[in-house]
Every structure is written in structure tokens, then in C-alpha cells.
């Protein structure tokens, strides 16, 4: 007889006790936080038609999708790599007539074709919220505040909010520091690497101050305002300063105005959430546009959290005392214990032992007694 295999595809794994329950509890805590701020839950499907999904993808290619042929329609399906684009589709179609601003929340697994060194999992939990119909400073401030509160509700401390301006280079390239399309890509690459020498080599010396305008928020903002001598960025900088002020004291604030990784479809405002003791980002968000069926677009702002690192670190875990119910126990007494928050494990045979089944108490009459 062939031995059953436990081999799974690279980047996929089983969620076992206690992590599966911790994940569920953490997900519930975050979603409850979003609901308390008026964000209504939607649940899009795991797979969609590839052409419909890619219509709404920005900054990603079809080669990044996990695809298959639907045996019913014979059309190509794609597994979602991100849920934000699905929320945009729902808002622009099924909920197009709902009053704005529209607040939506979501949670589910997303599938990546390839994994990264920092995140080897190809199946990841994504939880988020989208505020659709506006991307004002007030709306962005709400989204940032709710995202921080959701992480705090999950037990995260030492949060850092890193703010960026995703379309900054486009604005400068079309105005005071002209660049053609190929030069824009080169300048972004050098700024991503914070390579001052590289900027000089490609003839983009005017962009050098942006490297210095990175770091703790207040100091970096002063440098960015000094760089903006003609005041072209004034209103945007004022808006970002207002957002930062709205969450002051809730998180450490940093500014990296040219950061583009993970912000391929955001426009004037973006942010990344970090926490002490964790490598890599726990979430990202910002402002963007949702395509409407009439050819127009709609402003939106939102965020996505990727809490798997929190779950693996034990966040969401909760130790509950378990009461062993011997054979012939009083079911009414057991029911009262469960109503009071206890967990009960009933004996199924005389050989069942409470310690073996992970119990800390045993039901004696109508009361739990420590073992």
C-alpha cells in the first residue's frame, strides 16, 4: 500500500492548531474594527475571468497570474493576486448606485504565482478596507487611522507609518525637472536605490535633494518643502502634513517621497505600515482611481493588511482552559460552562484521559476542578 503523501506545492502550507484558530481570531478582530467604523463586508470570488481581472490590474502583468481553463465556459480563469481590484469592480458595477462615500471591507486568501525571499508563502491572507467616492485629506486620514487602530486591536505595538508620494516623479518630470518616458524609469530606479552617483551619471542631478528628503517625517518634510521652491507641490505637501498630524502619537512617522514598490496604481498619497520586531511591511495603502463602466473614473483610498507574519508570531492566540467531561456527566452543567466561556472536551470512552486531551480541569458534579 502506498504511503499517503503530505507534500504540498512550494509556497503553500496547512494551517494547524493553534495557528489556524489564531488566524481566525485575528481576522475577526481586524474586521470588527473596520465594521465599527462603518465598513460593510463584501466577499468576492477566488477566481474570475482573466480578461476581466487584468482590465483592472495596474503595475502587474498577466504572467504574474495563476491561470486555468474553466471547463464550463472554456474561458481562461485567473486566481486573484490581490483583492483591491475586485472591490473596485464591485463598487463600479453591483454597488454603482449606492450613495458615496462607500465604505467596504474584505478578507480572504490571495494567490501569488511566485514567492519572495521575505514572504515565501504564495497563498496569503489579505484584509482591508476601501473608502470609495473620495480621496480627500479627511478620507485619507480616516483610512490611515483605521488601519493603525486595526493593527493595535490585533495586539501590534511599535507601529511605524511610512508616507510616500507615488506620482511625485511624474509631476516633476512634466514640470520643473523635465524627463522623457525612458528617463523617468531610470530616475525612479536610481531613487529606489538611493544612488546619488547614479542620478548624476544619467543627468538627473536636480532630483538629488529627494534622496535627502527621506527619514523621520518632520525633518524630511522640511527638506521637501525647501526643494519645492516654486511651490508646485505645496497643496500636496500640506495634505500629507495634515494626514501625518491626524495620527501623531499613534505611530512613528517617516517620509520617503519617491518610494514606488507596492504603489504601482496609487497616485498622490501612499503609505506603508511597519512594526517593531517584524521584517517587511504589514500593510500598504493610499489613494487611487477606480475605472467606471462609462469610461470615467472614481476616486478612492484604502489599505490592505497582510497579517500572516503576526499569526506566525503568535498574535491572535488565546489560551483557554478546557474542562474534561467524564462519561455520564451532567449535560446541563456542561452547557452552562460553555455559556460562561469554558471549553469542554467530552470523554467518548473509559480510556480517554483528560491530560492527554489537553484539559486543565475536570467536571466534578456541576463545577470544574483543576487537575
Coordinates of C-alpha atoms in Angstrom, one line a residue:
X1 CA 0.0 0.0 0.0
X2 CA 1.4 3.4 -1.0
X3 CA 2.1 5.7 1.9
X4 CA 0.0 8.9 1.9
X5 CA 1.9 12.0 0.8
X6 CA 1.9 15.2 2.8
X7 CA 3.8 17.0 0.0
X8 CA 2.3 20.4 -0.9
X9 CA 3.3 22.8 -3.7
X10 CA 6.1 25.2 -3.0
X11 CA 4.8 28.3 -1.1
X12 CA 1.7 26.5 0.3
X13 CA 1.1 25.1 3.7
X14 CA -1.5 23.8 6.1
X15 CA -2.7 26.0 8.9
X16 CA -2.6 23.8 12.0
X17 CA -3.6 24.3 15.7
X18 CA -3.1 26.7 17.3
X19 CA -2.3 28.9 14.3
X20 CA -5.5 28.3 12.4
X21 CA -7.6 29.5 15.3
X22 CA -5.3 32.4 16.0
X23 CA -5.6 33.5 12.4
X24 CA -9.4 33.3 12.6
X25 CA -9.4 35.4 15.8
X26 CA -7.0 38.0 14.5
X27 CA -9.1 38.2 11.3
X28 CA -12.2 38.7 13.3
X29 CA -10.6 41.4 15.5
X30 CA -9.5 43.4 12.5
X31 CA -12.8 43.0 10.7
X32 CA -14.7 44.0 13.8
X33 CA -12.6 47.2 14.0
X34 CA -13.4 48.0 10.3
X35 CA -17.1 47.3 11.0
X36 CA -17.1 49.6 14.0
X37 CA -16.1 52.5 11.6
X38 CA -19.0 51.7 9.1
X39 CA -17.1 49.5 6.6
X40 CA -19.5 46.9 5.2
X41 CA -18.1 43.4 4.4
X42 CA -18.0 42.1 0.8
X43 CA -16.7 38.7 -0.3
X44 CA -15.6 38.5 -3.9
X45 CA -14.8 35.1 -5.5
X46 CA -11.4 33.5 -5.5
X47 CA -11.3 33.2 -9.3
X48 CA -12.5 35.5 -12.1
X49 CA -12.3 35.6 -15.9
X50 CA -8.7 36.5 -16.7
X51 CA -9.6 39.3 -19.1
X52 CA -12.0 41.0 -16.6
X53 CA -9.4 40.7 -13.8
X54 CA -6.5 42.1 -15.9
X55 CA -8.6 45.0 -17.1
X56 CA -8.3 46.4 -13.5
X57 CA -4.7 45.4 -12.8
X58 CA -2.2 48.2 -12.6
X59 CA 1.5 47.6 -12.3
X60 CA 1.2 43.8 -12.8
X61 CA 1.3 41.6 -15.9
X62 CA -0.7 38.6 -17.0
X63 CA 2.4 36.5 -16.4
X64 CA 2.0 37.1 -12.7
X65 CA -1.3 35.3 -12.6
X66 CA -2.1 31.7 -11.7
X67 CA -4.5 30.7 -14.6
X68 CA -6.6 27.7 -15.6
X69 CA -9.3 27.0 -18.2
X70 CA -12.9 26.9 -17.0
X71 CA -14.3 23.5 -18.2
X72 CA -17.8 25.1 -18.3
X73 CA -17.3 28.3 -20.3
X74 CA -13.9 27.2 -21.9
X75 CA -12.6 30.7 -21.0
X76 CA -9.4 31.4 -19.0
X77 CA -9.8 31.9 -15.3
X78 CA -7.3 33.6 -13.1
X79 CA -6.9 33.3 -9.3
X80 CA -6.8 36.7 -7.7
X81 CA -3.3 38.0 -6.7
X82 CA -4.9 41.0 -4.8
X83 CA -8.5 41.8 -3.7
X84 CA -8.4 45.6 -4.1
X85 CA -9.1 45.4 -7.8
X86 CA -12.1 43.1 -7.1
X87 CA -13.5 45.7 -4.6
X88 CA -13.2 48.3 -7.4
X89 CA -15.2 46.1 -9.8
X90 CA -17.9 45.6 -7.2
X91 CA -18.1 49.3 -6.4
X92 CA -18.3 50.2 -10.1
X93 CA -20.9 47.6 -11.0
X94 CA -23.1 46.0 -8.4
X95 CA -22.8 48.9 -6.0
X96 CA -22.6 51.7 -8.6
X97 CA -25.9 53.2 -7.4
X98 CA -25.1 53.2 -3.7
X99 CA -24.5 56.6 -2.1
X100 CA -20.9 57.8 -1.8
X101 CA -18.7 57.8 0.0
X102 CA -18.9 54.0 0.0
X103 CA -17.1 52.1 2.8
X104 CA -16.3 48.4 2.1
X105 CA -14.2 45.9 3.9
X106 CA -12.9 42.4 2.8
X107 CA -10.9 39.4 3.8
X108 CA -9.6 36.4 2.0
X109 CA -6.8 34.4 0.5
X110 CA -4.9 35.8 -2.4
X111 CA -2.6 33.7 -4.7
X112 CA 0.8 34.7 -5.9
X113 CA 2.4 33.0 -8.9
X114 CA 5.8 33.4 -7.3
X115 CA 7.0 33.9 -3.7
X116 CA 9.7 36.3 -2.4
X117 CA 12.6 35.8 0.0
X118 CA 10.9 37.8 2.7
X119 CA 7.5 36.2 2.1
X120 CA 7.9 32.7 0.8
X121 CA 4.1 32.0 1.0
X122 CA 2.3 32.1 -2.3
X123 CA -1.1 31.9 -0.5
X124 CA -1.6 34.9 1.8
X125 CA -4.4 36.3 3.9
X126 CA -5.3 39.9 2.8
X127 CA -7.6 42.0 5.0
X128 CA -8.5 45.6 4.0
X129 CA -10.9 48.5 3.7
X130 CA -11.7 50.8 0.8
X131 CA -13.3 54.3 1.0
X132 CA -14.8 54.9 -2.4
X133 CA -16.0 58.2 -3.9
X134 CA -13.4 60.5 -2.4
X135 CA -9.6 60.6 -1.8
X136 CA -9.6 63.9 0.2
X137 CA -7.2 64.6 3.0
X138 CA -10.0 63.8 5.5
X139 CA -10.8 60.5 3.8
X140 CA -7.1 59.5 3.7
X141 CA -6.7 60.5 7.4
X142 CA -9.6 58.2 8.2
X143 CA -8.1 55.3 6.3
X144 CA -4.7 55.7 8.0
X145 CA -6.3 56.0 11.4
X146 CA -8.5 52.9 10.9
X147 CA -5.5 50.9 9.6
X148 CA -3.4 51.7 12.7
X149 CA -6.4 51.0 15.0
X150 CA -6.9 47.6 13.4
X151 CA -3.3 46.6 14.0
X152 CA -3.5 47.9 17.6
X153 CA -6.7 45.8 18.1
X154 CA -4.7 42.8 16.8
X155 CA -2.1 43.5 19.6
X156 CA 0.6 45.1 17.5
X157 CA 2.8 47.8 19.1
X158 CA 5.7 49.9 17.9
X159 CA 3.9 50.8 14.6
X160 CA 5.6 53.0 12.0
X161 CA 3.8 54.8 9.3
X162 CA 6.0 55.5 6.2
X163 CA 4.4 58.0 3.8
X164 CA 5.2 58.3 0.1
X165 CA 4.1 60.3 -2.9
X166 CA 3.7 57.7 -5.7
X167 CA 3.3 60.2 -8.6
X168 CA 5.9 62.7 -7.5
X169 CA 8.4 61.9 -10.2
X170 CA 5.7 62.2 -12.9
X171 CA 4.7 65.6 -11.6
X172 CA 8.3 66.8 -11.5
X173 CA 9.1 65.3 -14.9
X174 CA 6.2 67.1 -16.5
X175 CA 7.1 70.4 -14.9
X176 CA 10.2 71.8 -13.2
X177 CA 12.5 68.8 -13.9
X178 CA 11.7 67.6 -17.4
X179 CA 12.3 63.9 -18.3
X180 CA 11.1 61.7 -21.1
X181 CA 9.5 58.3 -20.6
X182 CA 12.7 56.3 -20.6
X183 CA 14.4 58.8 -18.3
X184 CA 11.6 58.6 -15.8
X185 CA 12.1 54.8 -15.4
X186 CA 15.9 55.4 -14.9
X187 CA 15.4 58.1 -12.3
X188 CA 12.9 56.0 -10.4
X189 CA 15.4 53.1 -10.3
X190 CA 18.2 55.3 -9.0
X191 CA 15.9 56.9 -6.4
X192 CA 14.8 53.5 -5.3
X193 CA 18.4 52.5 -4.6
X194 CA 19.1 56.0 -3.2
X195 CA 22.0 56.2 -5.6
X196 CA 23.2 59.8 -5.8
X197 CA 26.0 58.9 -8.2
X198 CA 23.6 57.1 -10.5
X199 CA 21.4 60.2 -10.7
X200 CA 24.4 62.4 -11.6
X201 CA 25.5 59.9 -14.2
X202 CA 22.1 59.9 -16.0
X203 CA 21.9 63.6 -16.0
X204 CA 19.2 63.9 -13.3
X205 CA 21.2 66.0 -10.8
X206 CA 18.1 68.0 -10.0
X207 CA 16.5 65.0 -8.3
X208 CA 19.3 64.6 -5.7
X209 CA 17.6 66.5 -2.9
X210 CA 14.8 63.9 -2.9
X211 CA 17.3 61.3 -1.5
X212 CA 18.0 63.6 1.4
X213 CA 14.2 64.3 2.0
X214 CA 13.9 60.8 3.4
X215 CA 13.6 59.7 7.1
X216 CA 11.8 61.0 10.2
X217 CA 8.8 62.9 9.0
X218 CA 9.3 66.4 10.3
X219 CA 12.9 66.7 9.2
X220 CA 12.2 65.1 5.8
X221 CA 9.2 67.3 5.2
X222 CA 11.3 70.5 5.8
X223 CA 13.8 69.3 3.2
X224 CA 11.0 68.5 0.8
X225 CA 9.4 72.0 1.2
X226 CA 12.8 73.6 0.7
X227 CA 13.2 71.5 -2.5
X228 CA 9.8 72.8 -3.7
X229 CA 11.0 76.3 -4.4
X230 CA 8.3 77.2 -6.9
X231 CA 5.5 75.9 -4.7
X232 CA 4.2 73.4 -7.2
X233 CA 3.9 70.7 -4.6
X234 CA 2.5 73.0 -1.9
X235 CA -1.0 71.7 -1.7
X236 CA 0.1 68.1 -1.7
X237 CA 2.7 68.6 1.0
X238 CA 0.1 70.4 3.1
X239 CA -2.3 67.5 2.6
X240 CA 0.3 64.9 3.6
X241 CA 1.3 67.1 6.6
X242 CA -2.4 67.1 7.7
X243 CA -2.6 63.3 7.4
X244 CA 0.5 62.9 9.5
X245 CA -0.8 65.3 12.1
X246 CA -4.1 63.3 12.4
X247 CA -2.2 60.2 13.6
X248 CA 0.6 61.9 15.5
X249 CA 1.2 59.9 18.7
X250 CA -0.4 56.8 17.3
X251 CA 2.6 55.7 15.3
X252 CA 6.2 56.7 14.5
X253 CA 6.1 58.8 11.2
X254 CA 8.6 58.6 8.4
X255 CA 8.7 60.0 4.9
X256 CA 10.1 58.5 1.7
X257 CA 8.6 60.7 -1.1
X258 CA 9.9 58.6 -4.0
X259 CA 9.1 55.0 -2.8
X260 CA 7.3 53.2 -5.6
X261 CA 7.5 49.5 -4.6
X262 CA 4.0 48.3 -4.0
X263 CA 2.4 51.6 -5.1
X264 CA 2.1 50.9 -8.9
X265 CA -1.5 52.2 -9.0
X266 CA -1.6 54.8 -6.2
X267 CA -1.5 58.4 -7.2
X268 CA -0.9 61.4 -4.8
X269 CA -0.7 59.6 -1.5
X270 CA 0.6 56.2 -0.3
X271 CA 1.7 54.6 3.0
X272 CA 3.3 51.5 4.4
X273 CA 2.8 50.1 7.9
X274 CA 5.7 48.5 9.8
X275 CA 6.0 47.3 13.3
X276 CA 9.0 46.6 15.6
X277 CA 10.3 43.1 15.6
X278 CA 8.9 42.4 12.1
X279 CA 10.9 42.3 8.9
X280 CA 9.0 43.8 6.0
X281 CA 5.7 45.6 5.7
X282 CA 2.5 44.5 7.5
X283 CA 0.3 46.6 5.2
X284 CA 0.1 49.2 2.5
X285 CA -2.5 51.7 1.3
X286 CA -3.1 55.0 -0.5
X287 CA -5.2 56.9 -3.0
X288 CA -6.1 55.6 -6.5
X289 CA -8.7 55.7 -9.2
X290 CA -11.4 53.1 -10.0
X291 CA -12.4 52.7 -13.6
X292 CA -16.2 53.1 -14.2
X293 CA -18.2 51.4 -17.0
X294 CA -18.9 54.7 -18.6
X295 CA -15.2 55.3 -19.3
X296 CA -14.8 57.7 -16.4
X297 CA -13.1 57.0 -13.1
X298 CA -13.9 57.4 -9.4
X299 CA -11.5 58.5 -6.6
X300 CA -10.8 56.0 -3.8
X301 CA -8.5 55.5 -0.9
X302 CA -7.9 52.3 1.1
X303 CA -5.4 49.9 2.7
X304 CA -4.6 46.2 2.7
X305 CA -3.1 44.3 5.7
X306 CA -1.1 41.0 5.2
X307 CA -1.2 39.6 8.8
X308 CA 0.4 36.2 8.2
X309 CA 3.7 37.3 10.0
X310 CA 1.6 38.3 13.0
X311 CA -0.2 35.0 13.1
X312 CA 3.1 33.1 12.9
X313 CA 4.4 35.2 15.7
X314 CA 1.5 34.2 18.0
X315 CA -0.7 37.2 17.6
X316 CA -4.3 36.2 17.9
X317 CA -3.5 33.2 20.0
X318 CA -5.6 32.8 23.1
X319 CA -5.1 30.0 25.7
X320 CA -8.5 28.8 27.0
X321 CA -8.9 26.4 29.9
X322 CA -10.5 23.1 28.8
X323 CA -12.8 21.1 31.0
X324 CA -12.8 17.3 30.7
X325 CA -16.4 15.9 30.8
X326 CA -16.3 12.3 32.1
X327 CA -18.7 9.6 30.8
X328 CA -22.1 10.2 32.4
X329 CA -21.5 13.9 33.1
X330 CA -24.4 16.3 33.6
X331 CA -25.1 17.9 30.2
X332 CA -26.8 20.9 31.7
X333 CA -23.8 21.7 33.8
X334 CA -21.5 21.3 30.8
X335 CA -23.8 23.6 28.7
X336 CA -23.6 26.3 31.5
X337 CA -19.8 26.1 31.4
X338 CA -19.7 26.7 27.7
X339 CA -22.1 29.6 28.1
X340 CA -19.6 31.0 30.6
X341 CA -16.7 30.8 28.1
X342 CA -15.2 27.4 29.1
X343 CA -14.2 24.9 26.5
X344 CA -15.4 21.3 27.1
X345 CA -14.0 18.0 25.9
X346 CA -16.3 15.1 26.4
X347 CA -15.0 11.6 27.0
X348 CA -16.0 9.1 24.3
X349 CA -14.7 6.0 26.1
X350 CA -13.5 5.0 29.5
X351 CA -9.9 5.0 28.3
X352 CA -9.9 8.8 27.5
X353 CA -7.6 10.7 29.7
X354 CA -8.0 14.5 30.4
X355 CA -4.3 15.3 30.3
X356 CA -3.9 13.5 27.0
X357 CA -6.8 15.5 25.5
X358 CA -5.2 18.8 26.7
X359 CA -7.6 19.5 29.6
X360 CA -6.7 21.6 32.6
X361 CA -9.9 20.8 34.6
X362 CA -12.4 18.0 35.1
X363 CA -16.1 18.4 35.7
X364 CA -17.0 17.2 39.2
X365 CA -20.8 17.4 39.7
X366 CA -21.6 20.8 38.3
X367 CA -18.2 22.5 39.0
X368 CA -14.8 22.4 37.1
X369 CA -11.9 21.3 39.3
X370 CA -8.2 21.8 38.4
X371 CA -6.4 18.6 37.6

